[in-house]
mmCIF file of N, CA, C and O in Angstrom:
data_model
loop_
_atom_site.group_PDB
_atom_site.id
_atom_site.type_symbol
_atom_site.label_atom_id
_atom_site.label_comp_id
_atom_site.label_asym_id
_atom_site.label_seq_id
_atom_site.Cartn_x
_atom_site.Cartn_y
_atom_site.Cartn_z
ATOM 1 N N UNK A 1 -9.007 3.427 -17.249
ATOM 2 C CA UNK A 1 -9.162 3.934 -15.898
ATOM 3 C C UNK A 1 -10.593 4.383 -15.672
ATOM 4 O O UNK A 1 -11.263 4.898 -16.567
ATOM 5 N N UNK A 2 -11.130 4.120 -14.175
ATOM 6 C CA UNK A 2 -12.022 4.483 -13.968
ATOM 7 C C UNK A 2 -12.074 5.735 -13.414
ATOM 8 O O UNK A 2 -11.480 5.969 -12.361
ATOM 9 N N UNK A 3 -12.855 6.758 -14.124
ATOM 10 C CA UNK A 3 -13.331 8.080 -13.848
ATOM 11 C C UNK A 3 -14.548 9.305 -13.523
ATOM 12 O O UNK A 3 -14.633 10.531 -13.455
ATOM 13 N N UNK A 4 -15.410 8.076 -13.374
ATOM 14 C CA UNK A 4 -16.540 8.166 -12.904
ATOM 15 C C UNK A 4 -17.033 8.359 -11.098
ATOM 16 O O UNK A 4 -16.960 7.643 -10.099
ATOM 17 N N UNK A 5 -17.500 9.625 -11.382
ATOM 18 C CA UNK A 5 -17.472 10.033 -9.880
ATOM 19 C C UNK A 5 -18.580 9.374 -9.277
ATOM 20 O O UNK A 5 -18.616 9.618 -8.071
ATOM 21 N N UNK A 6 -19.543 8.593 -9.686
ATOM 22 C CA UNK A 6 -20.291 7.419 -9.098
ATOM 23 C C UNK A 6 -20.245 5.774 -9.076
ATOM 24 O O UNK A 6 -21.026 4.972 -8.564
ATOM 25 N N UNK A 7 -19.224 5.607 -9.708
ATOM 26 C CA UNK A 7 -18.569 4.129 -9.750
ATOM 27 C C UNK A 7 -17.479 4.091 -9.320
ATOM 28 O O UNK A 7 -16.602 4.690 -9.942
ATOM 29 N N UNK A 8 -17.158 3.396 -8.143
ATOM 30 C CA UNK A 8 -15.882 2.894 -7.517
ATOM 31 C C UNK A 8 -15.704 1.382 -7.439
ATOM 32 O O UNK A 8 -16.648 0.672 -7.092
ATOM 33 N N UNK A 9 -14.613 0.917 -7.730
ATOM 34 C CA UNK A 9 -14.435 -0.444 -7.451
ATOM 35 C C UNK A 9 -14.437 -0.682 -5.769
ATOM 36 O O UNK A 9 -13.388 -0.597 -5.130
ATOM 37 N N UNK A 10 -15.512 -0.936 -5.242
ATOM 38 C CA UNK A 10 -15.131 -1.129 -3.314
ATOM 39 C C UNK A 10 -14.801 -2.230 -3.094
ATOM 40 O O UNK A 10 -13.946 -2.545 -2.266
ATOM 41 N N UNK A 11 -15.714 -3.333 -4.124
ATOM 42 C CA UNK A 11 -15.462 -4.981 -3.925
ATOM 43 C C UNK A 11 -14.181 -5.123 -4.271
ATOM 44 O O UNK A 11 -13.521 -5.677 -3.391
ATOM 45 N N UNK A 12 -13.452 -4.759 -5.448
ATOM 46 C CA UNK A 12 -11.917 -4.795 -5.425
ATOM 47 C C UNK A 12 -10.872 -4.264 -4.344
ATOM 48 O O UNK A 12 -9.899 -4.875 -3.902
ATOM 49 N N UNK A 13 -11.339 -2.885 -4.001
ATOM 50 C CA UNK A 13 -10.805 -2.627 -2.960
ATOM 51 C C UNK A 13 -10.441 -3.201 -1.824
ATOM 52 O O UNK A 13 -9.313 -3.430 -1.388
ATOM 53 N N UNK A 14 -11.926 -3.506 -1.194
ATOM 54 C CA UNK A 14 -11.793 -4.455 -0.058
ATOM 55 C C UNK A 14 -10.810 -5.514 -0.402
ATOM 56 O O UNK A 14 -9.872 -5.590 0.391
ATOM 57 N N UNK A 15 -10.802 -6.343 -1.389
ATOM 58 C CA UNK A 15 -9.586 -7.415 -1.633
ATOM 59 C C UNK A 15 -8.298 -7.247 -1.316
ATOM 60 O O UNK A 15 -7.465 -8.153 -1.283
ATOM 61 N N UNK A 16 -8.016 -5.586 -0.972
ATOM 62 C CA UNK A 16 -6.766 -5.639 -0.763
ATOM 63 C C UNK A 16 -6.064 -5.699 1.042
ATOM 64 O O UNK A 16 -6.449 -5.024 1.997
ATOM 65 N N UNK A 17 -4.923 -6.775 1.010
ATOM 66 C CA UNK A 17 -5.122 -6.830 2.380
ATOM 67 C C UNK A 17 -3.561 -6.359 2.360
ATOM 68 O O UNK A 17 -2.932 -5.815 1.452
ATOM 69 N N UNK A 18 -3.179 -6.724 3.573
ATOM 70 C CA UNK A 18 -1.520 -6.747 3.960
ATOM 71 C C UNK A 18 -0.339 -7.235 2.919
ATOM 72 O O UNK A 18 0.713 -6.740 2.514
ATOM 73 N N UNK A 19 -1.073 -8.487 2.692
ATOM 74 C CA UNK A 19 -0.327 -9.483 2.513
ATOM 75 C C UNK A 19 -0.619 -9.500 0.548
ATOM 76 O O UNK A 19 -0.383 -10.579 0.005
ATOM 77 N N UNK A 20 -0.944 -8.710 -0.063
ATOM 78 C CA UNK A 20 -0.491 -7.964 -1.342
ATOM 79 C C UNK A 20 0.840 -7.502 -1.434
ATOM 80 O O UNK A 20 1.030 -6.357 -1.022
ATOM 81 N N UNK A 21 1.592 -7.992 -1.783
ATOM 82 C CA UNK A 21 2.750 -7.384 -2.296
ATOM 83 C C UNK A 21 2.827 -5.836 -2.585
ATOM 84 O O UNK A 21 3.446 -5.137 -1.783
ATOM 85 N N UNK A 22 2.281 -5.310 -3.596
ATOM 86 C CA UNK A 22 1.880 -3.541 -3.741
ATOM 87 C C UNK A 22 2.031 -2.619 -2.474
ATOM 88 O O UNK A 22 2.460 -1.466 -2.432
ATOM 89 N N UNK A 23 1.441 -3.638 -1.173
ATOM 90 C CA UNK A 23 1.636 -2.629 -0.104
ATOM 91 C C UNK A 23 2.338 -2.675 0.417
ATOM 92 O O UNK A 23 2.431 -1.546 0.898
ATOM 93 N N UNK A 24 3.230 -3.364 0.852
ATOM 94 C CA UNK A 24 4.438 -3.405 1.451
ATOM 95 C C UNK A 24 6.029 -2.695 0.488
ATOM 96 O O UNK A 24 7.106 -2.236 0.871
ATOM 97 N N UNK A 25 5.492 -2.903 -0.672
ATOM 98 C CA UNK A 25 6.221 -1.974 -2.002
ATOM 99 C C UNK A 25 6.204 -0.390 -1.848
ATOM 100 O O UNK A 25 7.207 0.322 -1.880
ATOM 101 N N UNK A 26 4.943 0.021 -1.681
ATOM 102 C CA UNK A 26 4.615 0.923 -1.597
ATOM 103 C C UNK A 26 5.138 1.990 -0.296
ATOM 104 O O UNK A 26 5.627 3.118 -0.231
ATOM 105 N N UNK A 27 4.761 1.017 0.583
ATOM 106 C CA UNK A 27 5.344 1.622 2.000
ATOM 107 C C UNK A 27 6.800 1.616 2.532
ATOM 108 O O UNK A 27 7.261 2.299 3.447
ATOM 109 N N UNK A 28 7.533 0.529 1.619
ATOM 110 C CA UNK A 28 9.067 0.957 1.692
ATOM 111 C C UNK A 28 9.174 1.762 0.834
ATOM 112 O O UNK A 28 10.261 2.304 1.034
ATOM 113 N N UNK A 29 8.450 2.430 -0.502
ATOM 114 C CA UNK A 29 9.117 3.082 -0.947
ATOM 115 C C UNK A 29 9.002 4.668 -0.557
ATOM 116 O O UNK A 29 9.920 5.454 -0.793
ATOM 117 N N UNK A 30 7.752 5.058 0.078
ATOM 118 C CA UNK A 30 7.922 6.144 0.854
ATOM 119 C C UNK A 30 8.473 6.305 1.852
ATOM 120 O O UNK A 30 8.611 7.448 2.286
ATOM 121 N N UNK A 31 9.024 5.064 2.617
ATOM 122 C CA UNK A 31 9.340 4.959 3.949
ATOM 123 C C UNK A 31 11.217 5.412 3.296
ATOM 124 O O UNK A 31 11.871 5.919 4.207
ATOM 125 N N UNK A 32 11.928 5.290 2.092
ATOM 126 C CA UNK A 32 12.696 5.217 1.926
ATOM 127 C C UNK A 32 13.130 6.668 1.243
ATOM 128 O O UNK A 32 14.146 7.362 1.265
ATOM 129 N N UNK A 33 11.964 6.746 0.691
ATOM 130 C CA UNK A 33 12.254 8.313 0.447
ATOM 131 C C UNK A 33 12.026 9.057 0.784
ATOM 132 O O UNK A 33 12.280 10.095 0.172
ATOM 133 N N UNK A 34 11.440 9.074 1.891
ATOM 134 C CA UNK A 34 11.192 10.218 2.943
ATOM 135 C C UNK A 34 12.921 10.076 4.027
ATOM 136 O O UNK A 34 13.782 10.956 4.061
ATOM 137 N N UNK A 35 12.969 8.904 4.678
ATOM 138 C CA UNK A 35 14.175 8.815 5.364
ATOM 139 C C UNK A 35 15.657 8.815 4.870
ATOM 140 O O UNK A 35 16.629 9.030 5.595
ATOM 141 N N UNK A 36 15.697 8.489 3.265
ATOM 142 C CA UNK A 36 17.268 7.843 2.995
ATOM 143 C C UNK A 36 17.539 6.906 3.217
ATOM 144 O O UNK A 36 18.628 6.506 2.806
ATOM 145 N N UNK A 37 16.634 5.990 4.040
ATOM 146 C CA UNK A 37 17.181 4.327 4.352
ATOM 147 C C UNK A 37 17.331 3.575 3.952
ATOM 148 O O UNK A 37 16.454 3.414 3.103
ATOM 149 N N UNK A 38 18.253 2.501 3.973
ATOM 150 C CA UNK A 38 18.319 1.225 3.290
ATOM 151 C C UNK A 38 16.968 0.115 3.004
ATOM 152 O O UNK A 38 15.822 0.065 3.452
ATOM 153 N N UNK A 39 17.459 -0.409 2.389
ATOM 154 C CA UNK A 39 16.522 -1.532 1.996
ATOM 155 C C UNK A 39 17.026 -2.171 3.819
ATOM 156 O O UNK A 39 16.249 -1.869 4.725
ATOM 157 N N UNK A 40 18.129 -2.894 4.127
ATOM 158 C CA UNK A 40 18.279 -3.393 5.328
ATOM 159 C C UNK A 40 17.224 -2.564 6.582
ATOM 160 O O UNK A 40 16.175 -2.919 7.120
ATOM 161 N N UNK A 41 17.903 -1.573 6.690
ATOM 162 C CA UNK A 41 16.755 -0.625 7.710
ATOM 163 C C UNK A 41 15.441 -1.024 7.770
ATOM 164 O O UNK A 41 14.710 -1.390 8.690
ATOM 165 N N UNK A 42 15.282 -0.850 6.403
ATOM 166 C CA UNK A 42 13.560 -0.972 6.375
ATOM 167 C C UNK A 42 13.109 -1.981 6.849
ATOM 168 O O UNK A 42 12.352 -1.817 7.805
ATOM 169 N N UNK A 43 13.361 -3.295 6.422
ATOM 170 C CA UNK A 43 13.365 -4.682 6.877
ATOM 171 C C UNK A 43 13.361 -4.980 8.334
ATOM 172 O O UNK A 43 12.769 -5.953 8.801
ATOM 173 N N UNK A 44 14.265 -3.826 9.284
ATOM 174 C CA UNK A 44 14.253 -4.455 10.610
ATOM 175 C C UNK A 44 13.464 -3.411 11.222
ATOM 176 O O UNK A 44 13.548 -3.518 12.446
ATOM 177 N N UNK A 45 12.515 -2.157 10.764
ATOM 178 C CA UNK A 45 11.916 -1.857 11.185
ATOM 179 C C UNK A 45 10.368 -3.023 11.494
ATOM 180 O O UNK A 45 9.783 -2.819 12.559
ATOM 181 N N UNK A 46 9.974 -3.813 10.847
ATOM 182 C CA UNK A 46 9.720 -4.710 11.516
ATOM 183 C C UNK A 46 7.968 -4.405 10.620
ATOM 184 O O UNK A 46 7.869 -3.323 10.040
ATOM 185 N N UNK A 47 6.797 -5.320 10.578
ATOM 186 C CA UNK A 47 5.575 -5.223 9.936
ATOM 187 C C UNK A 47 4.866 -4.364 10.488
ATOM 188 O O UNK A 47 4.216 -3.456 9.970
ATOM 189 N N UNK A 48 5.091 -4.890 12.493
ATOM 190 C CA UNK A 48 3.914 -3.711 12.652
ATOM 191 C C UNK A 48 4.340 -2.540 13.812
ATOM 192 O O UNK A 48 3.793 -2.127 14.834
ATOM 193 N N UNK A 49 5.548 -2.244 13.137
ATOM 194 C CA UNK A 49 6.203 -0.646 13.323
ATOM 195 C C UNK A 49 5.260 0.019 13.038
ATOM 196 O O UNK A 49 4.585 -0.461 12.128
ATOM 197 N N UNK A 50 4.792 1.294 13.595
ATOM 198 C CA UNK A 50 4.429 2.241 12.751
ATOM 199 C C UNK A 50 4.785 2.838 11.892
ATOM 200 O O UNK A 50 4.201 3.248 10.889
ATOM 201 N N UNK A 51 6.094 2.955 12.338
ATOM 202 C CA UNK A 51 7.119 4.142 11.135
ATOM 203 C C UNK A 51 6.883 3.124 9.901
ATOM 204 O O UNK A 51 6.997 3.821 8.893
ATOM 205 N N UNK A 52 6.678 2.144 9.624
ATOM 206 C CA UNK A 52 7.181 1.190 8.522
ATOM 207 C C UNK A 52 5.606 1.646 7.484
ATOM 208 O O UNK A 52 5.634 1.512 6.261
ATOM 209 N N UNK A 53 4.543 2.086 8.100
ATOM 210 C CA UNK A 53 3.704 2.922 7.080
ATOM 211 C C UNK A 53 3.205 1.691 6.284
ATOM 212 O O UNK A 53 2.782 1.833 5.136
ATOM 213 N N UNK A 54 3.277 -0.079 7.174
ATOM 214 C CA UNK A 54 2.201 -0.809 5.858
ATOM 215 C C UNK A 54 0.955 -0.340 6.625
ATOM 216 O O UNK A 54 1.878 0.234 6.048
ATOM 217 N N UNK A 55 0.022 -0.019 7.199
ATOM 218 C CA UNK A 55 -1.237 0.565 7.234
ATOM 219 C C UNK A 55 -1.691 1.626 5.828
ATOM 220 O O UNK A 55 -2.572 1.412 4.996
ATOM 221 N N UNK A 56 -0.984 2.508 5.904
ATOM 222 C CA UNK A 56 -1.221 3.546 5.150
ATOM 223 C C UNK A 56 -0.994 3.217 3.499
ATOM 224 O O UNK A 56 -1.761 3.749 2.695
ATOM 225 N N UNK A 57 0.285 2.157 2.940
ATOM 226 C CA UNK A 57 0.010 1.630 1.882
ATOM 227 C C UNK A 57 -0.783 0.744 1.260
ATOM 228 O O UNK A 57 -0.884 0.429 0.074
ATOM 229 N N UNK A 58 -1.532 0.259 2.595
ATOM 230 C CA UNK A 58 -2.625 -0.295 2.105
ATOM 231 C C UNK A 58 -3.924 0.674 1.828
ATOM 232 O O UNK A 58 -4.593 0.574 0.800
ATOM 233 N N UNK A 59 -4.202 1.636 2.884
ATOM 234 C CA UNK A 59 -5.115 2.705 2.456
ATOM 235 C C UNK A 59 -4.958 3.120 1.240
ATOM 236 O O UNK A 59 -5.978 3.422 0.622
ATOM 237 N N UNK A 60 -3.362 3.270 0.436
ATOM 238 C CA UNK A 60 -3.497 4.100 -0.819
ATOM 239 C C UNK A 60 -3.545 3.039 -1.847
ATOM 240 O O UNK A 60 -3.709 3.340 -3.029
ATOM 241 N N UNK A 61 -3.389 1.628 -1.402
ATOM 242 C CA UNK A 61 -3.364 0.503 -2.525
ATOM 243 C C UNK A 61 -5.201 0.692 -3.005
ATOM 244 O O UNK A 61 -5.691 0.840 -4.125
ATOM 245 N N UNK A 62 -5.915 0.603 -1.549
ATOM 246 C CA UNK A 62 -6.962 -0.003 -2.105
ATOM 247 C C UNK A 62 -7.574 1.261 -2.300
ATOM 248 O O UNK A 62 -8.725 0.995 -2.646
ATOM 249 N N UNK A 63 -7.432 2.483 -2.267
ATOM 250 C CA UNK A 63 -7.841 3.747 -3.064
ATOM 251 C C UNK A 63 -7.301 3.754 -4.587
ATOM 252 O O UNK A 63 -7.912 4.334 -5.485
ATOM 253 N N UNK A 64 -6.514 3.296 -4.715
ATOM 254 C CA UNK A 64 -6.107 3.376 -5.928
ATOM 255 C C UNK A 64 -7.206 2.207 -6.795
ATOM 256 O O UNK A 64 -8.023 2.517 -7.663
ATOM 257 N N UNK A 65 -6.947 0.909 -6.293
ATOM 258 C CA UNK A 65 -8.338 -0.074 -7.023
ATOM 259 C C UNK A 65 -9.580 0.153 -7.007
ATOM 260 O O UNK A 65 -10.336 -0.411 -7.798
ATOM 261 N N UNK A 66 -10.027 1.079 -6.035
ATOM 262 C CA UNK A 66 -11.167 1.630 -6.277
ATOM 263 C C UNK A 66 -11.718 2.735 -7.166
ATOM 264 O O UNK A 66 -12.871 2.826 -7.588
ATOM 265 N N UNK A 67 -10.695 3.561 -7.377
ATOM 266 C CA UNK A 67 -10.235 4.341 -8.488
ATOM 267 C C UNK A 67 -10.294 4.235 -9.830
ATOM 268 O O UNK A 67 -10.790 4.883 -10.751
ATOM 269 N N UNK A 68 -9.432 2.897 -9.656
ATOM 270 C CA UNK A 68 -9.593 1.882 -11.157
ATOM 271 C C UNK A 68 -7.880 2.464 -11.794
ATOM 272 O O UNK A 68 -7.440 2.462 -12.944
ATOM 273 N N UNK A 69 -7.459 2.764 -10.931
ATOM 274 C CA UNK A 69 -6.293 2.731 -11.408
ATOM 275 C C UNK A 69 -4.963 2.025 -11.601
ATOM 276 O O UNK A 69 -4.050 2.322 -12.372
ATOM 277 N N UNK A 70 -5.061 0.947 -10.665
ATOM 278 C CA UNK A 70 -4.533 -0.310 -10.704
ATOM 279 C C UNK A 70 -5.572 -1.453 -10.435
ATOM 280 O O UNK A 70 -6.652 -1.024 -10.029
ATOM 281 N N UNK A 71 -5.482 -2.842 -10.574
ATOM 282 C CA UNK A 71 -6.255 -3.785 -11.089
ATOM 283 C C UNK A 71 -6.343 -4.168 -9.305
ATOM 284 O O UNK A 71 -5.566 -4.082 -8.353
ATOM 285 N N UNK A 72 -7.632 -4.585 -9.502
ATOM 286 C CA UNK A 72 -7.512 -5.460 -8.087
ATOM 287 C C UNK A 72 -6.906 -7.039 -7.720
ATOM 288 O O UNK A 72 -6.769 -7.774 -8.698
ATOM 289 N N UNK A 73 -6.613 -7.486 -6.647
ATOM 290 C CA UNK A 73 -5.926 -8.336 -6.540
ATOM 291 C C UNK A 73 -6.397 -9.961 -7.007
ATOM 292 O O UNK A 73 -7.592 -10.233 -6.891
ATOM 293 N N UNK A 74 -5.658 -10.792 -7.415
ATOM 294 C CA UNK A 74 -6.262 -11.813 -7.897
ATOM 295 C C UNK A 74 -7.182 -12.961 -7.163
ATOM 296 O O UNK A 74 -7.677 -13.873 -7.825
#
């Protein structure tokens, strides 16, 4: 892991878009444990719901690769 408070991965970061799997993972899984909802629910809340929170799992995907805490995308 990267832990260096002057090295960030940004070029990895930036790689991360929508359409990464991780973020849409990510955002049902807070979206699910914050509400109790089904996997079905989640699904028909729809991509660009707000409530459905893929914006924000992408903010924490590509904070996290910049981090160096998960790998950036291939």
């Amino acid at each position: 892991m990267n832990h260096s408070d002057d090295t960030m991965d940004t070029e990895g970061a930036a790689r991360v878009h929508y359409v990464d799997p991780r973020v849409r993972l990510l955002a049902e899984a807070r979206w699910r444990l914050e509400t109790g909802g089904s996997r079905q629910e989640w699904l028909s809340l729809g991509k660009d719901n707000p409530e459905a929170l893929i914006r924000e799992g992408r903010d924490w995907i590509r904070a996290a690769v910049a981090a160096g805490i998960i790998p950036p995308p291939d």
